[in-house]
PDB file of C-alpha atoms in Angstrom:
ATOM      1  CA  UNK A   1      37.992 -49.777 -17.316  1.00 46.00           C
ATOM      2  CA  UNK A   2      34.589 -50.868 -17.188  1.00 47.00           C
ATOM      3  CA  UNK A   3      33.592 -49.122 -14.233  1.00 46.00           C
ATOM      4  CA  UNK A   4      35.378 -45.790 -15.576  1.00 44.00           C
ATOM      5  CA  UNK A   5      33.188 -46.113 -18.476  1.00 45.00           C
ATOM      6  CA  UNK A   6      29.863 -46.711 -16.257  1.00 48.00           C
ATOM      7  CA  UNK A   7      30.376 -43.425 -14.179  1.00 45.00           C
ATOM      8  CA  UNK A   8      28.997 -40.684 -16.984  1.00 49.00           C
ATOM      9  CA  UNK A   9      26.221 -42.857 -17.675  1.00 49.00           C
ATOM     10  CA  UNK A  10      24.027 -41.732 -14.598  1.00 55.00           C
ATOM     11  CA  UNK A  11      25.407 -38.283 -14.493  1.00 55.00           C
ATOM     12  CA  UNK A  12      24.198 -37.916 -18.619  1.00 59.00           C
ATOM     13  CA  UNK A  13      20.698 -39.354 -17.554  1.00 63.00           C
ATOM     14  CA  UNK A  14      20.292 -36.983 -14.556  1.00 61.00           C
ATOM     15  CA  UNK A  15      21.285 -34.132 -16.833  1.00 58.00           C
ATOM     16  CA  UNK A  16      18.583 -35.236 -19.825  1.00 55.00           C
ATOM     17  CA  UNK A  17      15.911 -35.757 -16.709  1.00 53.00           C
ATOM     18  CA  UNK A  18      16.735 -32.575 -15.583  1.00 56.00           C
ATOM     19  CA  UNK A  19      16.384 -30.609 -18.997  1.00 55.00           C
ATOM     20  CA  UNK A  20      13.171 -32.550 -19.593  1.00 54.00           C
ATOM     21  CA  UNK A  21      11.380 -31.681 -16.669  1.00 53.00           C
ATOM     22  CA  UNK A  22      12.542 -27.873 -17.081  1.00 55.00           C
ATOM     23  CA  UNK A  23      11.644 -27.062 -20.714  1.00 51.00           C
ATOM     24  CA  UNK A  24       7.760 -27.242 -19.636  1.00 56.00           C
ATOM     25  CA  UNK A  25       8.895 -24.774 -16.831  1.00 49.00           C
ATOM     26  CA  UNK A  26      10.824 -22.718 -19.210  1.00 53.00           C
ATOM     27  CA  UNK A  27       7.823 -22.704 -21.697  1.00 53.00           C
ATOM     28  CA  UNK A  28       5.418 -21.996 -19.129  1.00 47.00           C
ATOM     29  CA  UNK A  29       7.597 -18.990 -17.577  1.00 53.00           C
ATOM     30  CA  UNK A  30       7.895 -17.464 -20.606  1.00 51.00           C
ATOM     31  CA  UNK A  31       4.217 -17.894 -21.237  1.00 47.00           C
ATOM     32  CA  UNK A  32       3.397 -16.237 -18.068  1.00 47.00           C
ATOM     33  CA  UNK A  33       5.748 -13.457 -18.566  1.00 50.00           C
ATOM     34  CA  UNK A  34       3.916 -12.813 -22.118  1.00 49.00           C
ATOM     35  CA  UNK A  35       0.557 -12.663 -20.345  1.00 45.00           C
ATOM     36  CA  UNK A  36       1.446 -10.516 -17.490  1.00 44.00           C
ATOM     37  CA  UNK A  37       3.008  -8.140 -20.311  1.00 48.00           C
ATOM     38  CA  UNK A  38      -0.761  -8.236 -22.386  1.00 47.00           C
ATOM     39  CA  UNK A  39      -2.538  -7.539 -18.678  1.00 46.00           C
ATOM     40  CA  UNK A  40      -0.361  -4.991 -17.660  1.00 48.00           C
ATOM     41  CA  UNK A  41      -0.549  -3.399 -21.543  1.00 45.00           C
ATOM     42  CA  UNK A  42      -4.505  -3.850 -21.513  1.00 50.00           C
ATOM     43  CA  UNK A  43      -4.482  -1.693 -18.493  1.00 77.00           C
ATOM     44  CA  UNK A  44      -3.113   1.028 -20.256  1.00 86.00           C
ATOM     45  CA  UNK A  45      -4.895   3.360 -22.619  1.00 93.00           C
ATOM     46  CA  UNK A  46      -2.416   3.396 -25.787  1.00 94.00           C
ATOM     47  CA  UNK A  47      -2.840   7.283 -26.687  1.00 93.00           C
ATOM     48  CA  UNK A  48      -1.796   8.397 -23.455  1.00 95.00           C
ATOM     49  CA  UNK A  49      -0.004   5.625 -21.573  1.00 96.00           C
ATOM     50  CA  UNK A  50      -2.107   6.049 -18.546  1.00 97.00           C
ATOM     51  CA  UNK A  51      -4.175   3.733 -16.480  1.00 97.00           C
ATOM     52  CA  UNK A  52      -7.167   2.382 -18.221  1.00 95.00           C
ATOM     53  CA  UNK A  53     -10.436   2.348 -16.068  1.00 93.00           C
ATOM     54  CA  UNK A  54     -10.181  -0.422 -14.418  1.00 94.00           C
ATOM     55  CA  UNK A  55      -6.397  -0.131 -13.587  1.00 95.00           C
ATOM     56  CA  UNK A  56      -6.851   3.469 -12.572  1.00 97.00           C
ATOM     57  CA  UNK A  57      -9.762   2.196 -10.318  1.00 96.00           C
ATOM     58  CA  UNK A  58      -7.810  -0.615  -8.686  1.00 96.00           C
ATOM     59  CA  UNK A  59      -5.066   2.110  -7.520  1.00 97.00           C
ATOM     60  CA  UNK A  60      -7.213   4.809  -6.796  1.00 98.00           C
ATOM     61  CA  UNK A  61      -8.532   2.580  -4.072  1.00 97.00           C
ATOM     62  CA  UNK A  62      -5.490   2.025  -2.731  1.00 97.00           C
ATOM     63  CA  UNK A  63      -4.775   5.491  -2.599  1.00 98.00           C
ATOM     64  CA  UNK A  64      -8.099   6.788  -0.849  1.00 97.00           C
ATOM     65  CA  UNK A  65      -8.255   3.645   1.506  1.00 97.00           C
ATOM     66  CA  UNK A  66      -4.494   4.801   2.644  1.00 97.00           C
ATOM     67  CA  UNK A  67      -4.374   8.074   2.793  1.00 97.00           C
ATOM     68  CA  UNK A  68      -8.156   8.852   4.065  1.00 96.00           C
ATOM     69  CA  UNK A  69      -8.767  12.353   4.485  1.00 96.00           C
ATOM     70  CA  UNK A  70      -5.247  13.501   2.854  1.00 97.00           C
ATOM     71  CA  UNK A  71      -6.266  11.857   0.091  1.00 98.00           C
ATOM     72  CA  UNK A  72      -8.058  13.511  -2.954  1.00 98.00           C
ATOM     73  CA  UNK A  73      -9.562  12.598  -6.096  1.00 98.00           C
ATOM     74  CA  UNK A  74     -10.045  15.057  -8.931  1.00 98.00           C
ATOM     75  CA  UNK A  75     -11.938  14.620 -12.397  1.00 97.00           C
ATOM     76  CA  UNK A  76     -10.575  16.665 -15.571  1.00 97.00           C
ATOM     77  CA  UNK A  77     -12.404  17.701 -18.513  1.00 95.00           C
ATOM     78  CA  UNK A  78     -11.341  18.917 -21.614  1.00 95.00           C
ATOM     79  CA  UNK A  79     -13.615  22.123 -22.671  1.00 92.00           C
ATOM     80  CA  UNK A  80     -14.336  22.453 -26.231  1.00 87.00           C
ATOM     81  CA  UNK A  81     -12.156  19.649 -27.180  1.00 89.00           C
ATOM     82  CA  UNK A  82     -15.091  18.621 -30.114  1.00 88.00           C
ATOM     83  CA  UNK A  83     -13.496  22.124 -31.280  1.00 87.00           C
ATOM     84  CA  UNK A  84      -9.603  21.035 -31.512  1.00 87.00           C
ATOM     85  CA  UNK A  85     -10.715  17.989 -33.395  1.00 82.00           C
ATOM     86  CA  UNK A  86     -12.854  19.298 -35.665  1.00 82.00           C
ATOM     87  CA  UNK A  87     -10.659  21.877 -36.383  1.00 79.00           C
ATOM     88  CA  UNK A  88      -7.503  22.317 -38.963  1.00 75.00           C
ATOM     89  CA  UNK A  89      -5.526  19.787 -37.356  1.00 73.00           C
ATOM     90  CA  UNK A  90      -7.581  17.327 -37.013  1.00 84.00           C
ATOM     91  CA  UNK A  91      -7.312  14.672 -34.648  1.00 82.00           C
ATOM     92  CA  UNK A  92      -3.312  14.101 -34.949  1.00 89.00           C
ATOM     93  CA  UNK A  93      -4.196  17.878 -32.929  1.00 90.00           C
ATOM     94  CA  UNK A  94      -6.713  16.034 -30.573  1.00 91.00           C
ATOM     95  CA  UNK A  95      -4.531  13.060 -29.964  1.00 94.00           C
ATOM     96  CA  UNK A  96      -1.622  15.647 -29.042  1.00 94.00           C
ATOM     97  CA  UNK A  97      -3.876  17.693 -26.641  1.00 95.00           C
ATOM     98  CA  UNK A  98      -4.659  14.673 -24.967  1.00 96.00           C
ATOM     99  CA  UNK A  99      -1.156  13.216 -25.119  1.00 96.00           C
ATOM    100  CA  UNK A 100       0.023  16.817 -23.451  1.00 96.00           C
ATOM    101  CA  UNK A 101      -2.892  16.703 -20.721  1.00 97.00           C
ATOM    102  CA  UNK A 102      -1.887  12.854 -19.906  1.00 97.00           C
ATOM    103  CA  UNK A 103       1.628  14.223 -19.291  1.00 97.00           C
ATOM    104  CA  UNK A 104       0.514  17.238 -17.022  1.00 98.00           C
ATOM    105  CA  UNK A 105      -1.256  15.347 -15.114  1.00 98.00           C
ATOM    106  CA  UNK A 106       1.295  13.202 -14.491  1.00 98.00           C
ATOM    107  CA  UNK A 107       3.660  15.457 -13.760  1.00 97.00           C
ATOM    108  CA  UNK A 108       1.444  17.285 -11.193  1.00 98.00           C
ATOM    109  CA  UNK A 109       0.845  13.685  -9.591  1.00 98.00           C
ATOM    110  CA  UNK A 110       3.690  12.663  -9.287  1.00 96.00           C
ATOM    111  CA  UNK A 111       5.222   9.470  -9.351  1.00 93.00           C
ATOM    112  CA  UNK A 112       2.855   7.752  -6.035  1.00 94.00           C
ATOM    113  CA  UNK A 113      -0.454   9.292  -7.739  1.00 97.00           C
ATOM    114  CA  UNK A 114      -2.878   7.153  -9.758  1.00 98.00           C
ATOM    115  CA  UNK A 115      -4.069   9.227 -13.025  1.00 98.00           C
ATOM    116  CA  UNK A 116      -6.361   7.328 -15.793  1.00 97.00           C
ATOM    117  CA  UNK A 117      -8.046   8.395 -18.904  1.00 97.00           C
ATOM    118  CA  UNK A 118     -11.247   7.108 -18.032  1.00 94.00           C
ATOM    119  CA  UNK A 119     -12.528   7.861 -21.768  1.00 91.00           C
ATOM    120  CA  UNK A 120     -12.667  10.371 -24.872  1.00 92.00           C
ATOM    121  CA  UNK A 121     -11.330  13.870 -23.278  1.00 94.00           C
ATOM    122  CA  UNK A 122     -11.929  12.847 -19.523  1.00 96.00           C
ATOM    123  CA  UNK A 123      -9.242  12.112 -16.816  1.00 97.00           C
ATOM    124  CA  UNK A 124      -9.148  11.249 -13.178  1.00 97.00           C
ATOM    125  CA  UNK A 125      -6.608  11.546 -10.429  1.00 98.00           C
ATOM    126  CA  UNK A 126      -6.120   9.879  -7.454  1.00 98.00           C
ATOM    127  CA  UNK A 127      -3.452  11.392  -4.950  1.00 98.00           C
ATOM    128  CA  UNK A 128      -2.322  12.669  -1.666  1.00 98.00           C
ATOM    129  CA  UNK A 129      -2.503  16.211  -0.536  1.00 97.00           C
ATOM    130  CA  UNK A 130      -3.529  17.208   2.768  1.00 93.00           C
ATOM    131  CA  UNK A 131      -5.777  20.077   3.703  1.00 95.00           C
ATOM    132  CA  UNK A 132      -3.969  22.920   4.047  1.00 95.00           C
ATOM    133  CA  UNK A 133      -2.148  22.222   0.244  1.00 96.00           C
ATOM    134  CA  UNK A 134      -5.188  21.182  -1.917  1.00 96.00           C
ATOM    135  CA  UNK A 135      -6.558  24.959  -2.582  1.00 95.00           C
ATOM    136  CA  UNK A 136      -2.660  25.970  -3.781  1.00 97.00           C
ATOM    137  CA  UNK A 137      -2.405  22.363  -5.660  1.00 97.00           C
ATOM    138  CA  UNK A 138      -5.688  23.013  -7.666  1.00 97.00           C
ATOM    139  CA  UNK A 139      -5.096  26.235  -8.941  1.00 96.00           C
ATOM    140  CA  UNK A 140      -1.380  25.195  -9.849  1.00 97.00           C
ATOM    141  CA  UNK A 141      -3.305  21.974 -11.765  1.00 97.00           C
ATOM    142  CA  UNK A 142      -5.888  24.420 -13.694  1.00 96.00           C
ATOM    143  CA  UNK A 143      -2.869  27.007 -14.636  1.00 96.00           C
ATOM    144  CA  UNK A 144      -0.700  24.079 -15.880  1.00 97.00           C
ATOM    145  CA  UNK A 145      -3.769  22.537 -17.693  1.00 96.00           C
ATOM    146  CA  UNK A 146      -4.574  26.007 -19.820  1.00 95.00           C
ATOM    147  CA  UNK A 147      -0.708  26.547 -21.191  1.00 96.00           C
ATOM    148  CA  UNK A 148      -1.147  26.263 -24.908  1.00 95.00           C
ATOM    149  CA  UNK A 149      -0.374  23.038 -26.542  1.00 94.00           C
ATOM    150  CA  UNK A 150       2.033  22.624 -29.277  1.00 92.00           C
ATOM    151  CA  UNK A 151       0.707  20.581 -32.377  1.00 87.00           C
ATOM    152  CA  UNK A 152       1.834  20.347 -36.331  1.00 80.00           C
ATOM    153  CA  UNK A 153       4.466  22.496 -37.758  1.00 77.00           C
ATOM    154  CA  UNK A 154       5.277  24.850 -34.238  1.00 81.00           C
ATOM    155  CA  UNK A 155       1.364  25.608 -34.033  1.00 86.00           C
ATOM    156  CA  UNK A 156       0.145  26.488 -30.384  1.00 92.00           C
ATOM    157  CA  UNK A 157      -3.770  25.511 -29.790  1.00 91.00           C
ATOM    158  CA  UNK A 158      -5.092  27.179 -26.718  1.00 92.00           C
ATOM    159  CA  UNK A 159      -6.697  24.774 -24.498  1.00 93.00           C
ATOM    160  CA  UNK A 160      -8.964  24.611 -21.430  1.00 92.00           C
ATOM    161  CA  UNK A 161     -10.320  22.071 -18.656  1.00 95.00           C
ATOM    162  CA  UNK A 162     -12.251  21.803 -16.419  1.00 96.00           C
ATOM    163  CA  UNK A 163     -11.275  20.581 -12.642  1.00 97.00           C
ATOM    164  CA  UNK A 164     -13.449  18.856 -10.076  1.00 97.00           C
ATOM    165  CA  UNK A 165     -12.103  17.248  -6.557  1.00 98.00           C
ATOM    166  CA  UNK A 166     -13.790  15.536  -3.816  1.00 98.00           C
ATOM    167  CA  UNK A 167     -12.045  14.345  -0.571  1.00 97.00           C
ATOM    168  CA  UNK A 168     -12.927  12.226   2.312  1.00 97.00           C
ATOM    169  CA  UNK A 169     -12.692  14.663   4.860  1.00 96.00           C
ATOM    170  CA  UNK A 170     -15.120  17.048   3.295  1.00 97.00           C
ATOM    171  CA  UNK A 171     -17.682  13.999   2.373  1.00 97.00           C
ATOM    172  CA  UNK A 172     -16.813  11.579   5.635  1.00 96.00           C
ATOM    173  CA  UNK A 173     -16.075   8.668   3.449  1.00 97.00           C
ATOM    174  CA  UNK A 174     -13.511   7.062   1.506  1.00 96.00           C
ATOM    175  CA  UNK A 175     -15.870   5.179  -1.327  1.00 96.00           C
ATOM    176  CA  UNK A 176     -14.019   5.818  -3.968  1.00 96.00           C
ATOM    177  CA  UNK A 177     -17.716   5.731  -6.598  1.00 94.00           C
ATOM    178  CA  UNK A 178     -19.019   8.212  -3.778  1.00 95.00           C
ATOM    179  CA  UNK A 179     -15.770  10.858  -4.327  1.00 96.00           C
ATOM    180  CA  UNK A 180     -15.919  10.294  -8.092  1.00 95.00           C
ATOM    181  CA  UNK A 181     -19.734  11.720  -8.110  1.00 94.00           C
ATOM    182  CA  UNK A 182     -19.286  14.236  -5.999  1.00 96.00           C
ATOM    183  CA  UNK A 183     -15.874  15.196  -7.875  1.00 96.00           C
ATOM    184  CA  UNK A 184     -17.962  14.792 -11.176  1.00 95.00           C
ATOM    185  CA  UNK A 185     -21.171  17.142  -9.938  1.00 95.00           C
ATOM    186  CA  UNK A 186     -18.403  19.669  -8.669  1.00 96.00           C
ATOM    187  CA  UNK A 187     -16.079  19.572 -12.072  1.00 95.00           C
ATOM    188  CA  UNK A 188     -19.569  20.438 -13.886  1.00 93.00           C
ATOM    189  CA  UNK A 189     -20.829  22.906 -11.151  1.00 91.00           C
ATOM    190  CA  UNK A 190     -17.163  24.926 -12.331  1.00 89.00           C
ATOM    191  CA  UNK A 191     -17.663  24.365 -15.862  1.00 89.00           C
ATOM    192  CA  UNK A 192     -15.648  27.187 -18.473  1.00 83.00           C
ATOM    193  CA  UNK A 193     -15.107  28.847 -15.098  1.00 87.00           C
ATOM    194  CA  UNK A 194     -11.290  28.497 -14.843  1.00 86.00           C
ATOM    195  CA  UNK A 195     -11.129  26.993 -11.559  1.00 92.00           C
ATOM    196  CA  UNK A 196     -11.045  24.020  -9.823  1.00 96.00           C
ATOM    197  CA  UNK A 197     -14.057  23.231  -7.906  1.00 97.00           C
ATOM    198  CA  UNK A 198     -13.935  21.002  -4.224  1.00 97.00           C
ATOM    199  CA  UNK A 199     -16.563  19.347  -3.861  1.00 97.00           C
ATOM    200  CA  UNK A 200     -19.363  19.564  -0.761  1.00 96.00           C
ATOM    201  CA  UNK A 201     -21.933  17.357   0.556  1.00 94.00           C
ATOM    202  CA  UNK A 202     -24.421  18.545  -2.141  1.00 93.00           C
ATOM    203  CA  UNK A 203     -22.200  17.750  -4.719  1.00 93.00           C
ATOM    204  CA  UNK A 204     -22.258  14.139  -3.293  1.00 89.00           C
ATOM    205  CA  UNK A 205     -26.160  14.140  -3.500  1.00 87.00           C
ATOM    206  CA  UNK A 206     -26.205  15.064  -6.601  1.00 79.00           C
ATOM    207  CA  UNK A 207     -28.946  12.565  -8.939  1.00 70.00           C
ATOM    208  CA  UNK A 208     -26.564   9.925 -10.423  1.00 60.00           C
ATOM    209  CA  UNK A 209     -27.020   7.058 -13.699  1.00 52.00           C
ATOM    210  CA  UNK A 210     -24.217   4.021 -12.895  1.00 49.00           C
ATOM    211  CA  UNK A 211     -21.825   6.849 -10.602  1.00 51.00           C
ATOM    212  CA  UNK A 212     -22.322   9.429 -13.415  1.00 55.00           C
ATOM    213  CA  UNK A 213     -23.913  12.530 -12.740  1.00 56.00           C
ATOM    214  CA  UNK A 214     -27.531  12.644 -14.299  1.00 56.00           C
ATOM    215  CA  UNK A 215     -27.932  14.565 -17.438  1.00 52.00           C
ATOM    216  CA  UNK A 216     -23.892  14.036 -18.890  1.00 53.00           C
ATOM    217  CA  UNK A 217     -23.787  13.086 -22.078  1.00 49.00           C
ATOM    218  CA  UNK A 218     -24.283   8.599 -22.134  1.00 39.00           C
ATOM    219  CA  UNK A 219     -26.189   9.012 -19.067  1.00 34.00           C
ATOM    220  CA  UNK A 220     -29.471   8.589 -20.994  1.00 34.00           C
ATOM    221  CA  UNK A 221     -28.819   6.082 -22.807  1.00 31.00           C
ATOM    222  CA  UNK A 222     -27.901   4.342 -19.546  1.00 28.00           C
ATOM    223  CA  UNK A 223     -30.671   4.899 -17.708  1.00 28.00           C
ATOM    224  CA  UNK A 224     -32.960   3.803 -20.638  1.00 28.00           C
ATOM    225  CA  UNK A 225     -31.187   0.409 -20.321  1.00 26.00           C
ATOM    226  CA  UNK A 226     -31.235  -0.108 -16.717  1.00 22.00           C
TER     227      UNK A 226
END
C-alpha cells in the first residue's frame, strides 16, 4: 500500500520540473517569434508592402552576387507624381499610384526578384534576365508602368515613369552601389522619354553624393554635410 502510494510522487515532481524549466522556453519562443515578426515588418515599407531599403539591399546582393552578368538592376521613377498628389485626389490618389506601381513591379519580377521602394515615388529592382531578354523585358516594364491607374469613384489617372538598368556585364562588376549609380545616371539620362535606358560605362562615371547621382534632388543637402 505504501509503496503504491510512493510511485506518483516522483513521476508528479518530474512533471512540475519539467513545466518549470519550459515556461521560460515557452516565454522566450514566443518572444522571439514577436521580434522576428517586428524585423521582418520593419523591413517592409507599409504603403506598398515591398522591401524597405535596407531589406531590398540585403537581397539585391544576393541576387547580383548569384546571377553575375544575367543579373540586372533597374531604378523606377515616377514622372510628375508632385502632379497626382497635388491634384483632385489628393494623396489617397498618390498612395494608389504607388500602391499600383509596387504591384507592377512585382508582377514583372516575379516571385525570385528583389523590388523595394527605396523612398517617396522611387523604386528599385533587382532580378535575373540574361542578355538576349533584357531589351524585350524593359520595354514590356515601361508599357506596363504607363497603363492608367484606377483611383476614387472609377477615375483613371494617366501615369508615367521613368526606367533606368545597369548590369554587370555591361559595367564588369557586380557592386551592387556601383549598378545602382550607373542605373540612377541612366534612368535620368531617359527622363519623360518613354523608355528604359541600360546603362554604359559613362553612366557608371557619372559625379555621385553618398551613391546618388550629383545634382538629384537631397543630393545637396548631402554634400553640404559631408
Amino acid at each position: 500500500m505504501a509503496s503504491t502510494m510512493r510511485v506518483p510522487a516522483p513521476i508528479g515532481q518530474r512533471a512540475l520540473l519539467i513545466t518549470t524549466l519550459a515556461m521560460p522556453l515557452t516565454g522566450w519562443t514566443v518572444h522571439a517569434l514577436a521580434l522576428h515578426r517586428k524585423l521582418s515588418a520593419a523591413r517592409r515599407d507599409p504603403l506598398t508592402g515591398l522591401l524597405g531599403r535596407d531589406g531590398y539591399t540585403a537581397k539585391a546582393r544576393q541576387i547580383t552576387d548569384r546571377y553575375g552578368d544575367a543579373a540586372l538592376v533597374v531604378l523606377v521613377d515616377l514622372d510628375h507624381f508632385k502632379q497626382i498628389n497635388d491634384g483632385p485626389g489628393g494623396h489617397a490618389a498618390g498612395d494608389r499610384v504607388l500602391a499600383a506601381t509596387a504591384t507592377r513591379l512585382t508582377a514583372w519580377a516575379g516571385s525570385r526578384g528583389a523590388v523595394g521602394r527605396l523612398g517617396g515615388d522611387e523604386f528599385a529592382v533587382a532580378v535575373r534576365i540574361g542578355p538576349a531578354r533584357r531589351e524585350l523585358r524593359l520595354a514590356q516594364l515601361t508599357q506596363l508602368l504607363a497603363q492608367p491607374v484606377e483611383v476614387e469613384d472609377g477615375v483613371l489617372v494617366d501615369v508615367a515613369a521613368s526606367v533606368g538598368a545597369a548590369s554587370p556585364d555591361v559595367l564588369g562588376t557586380t557592386d551592387l552601389s556601383v549598378l545602382q549609380r550607373a542605373a540612377d545616371a541612366a534612368m535620368y539620362a531617359g527622363k519623360h522619354t518613354g523608355r528604359a535606358v541600360l546603362a554604359g560605362p559613362q553612366h557608371a562615371a557619372v559625379p555621385s553624393i553618398n551613391g546618388r547621382r550629383a545634382g538629384r534632388p537631397g543630393t545637396n543637402t548631402l554634400g553640404r554635410a559631408a
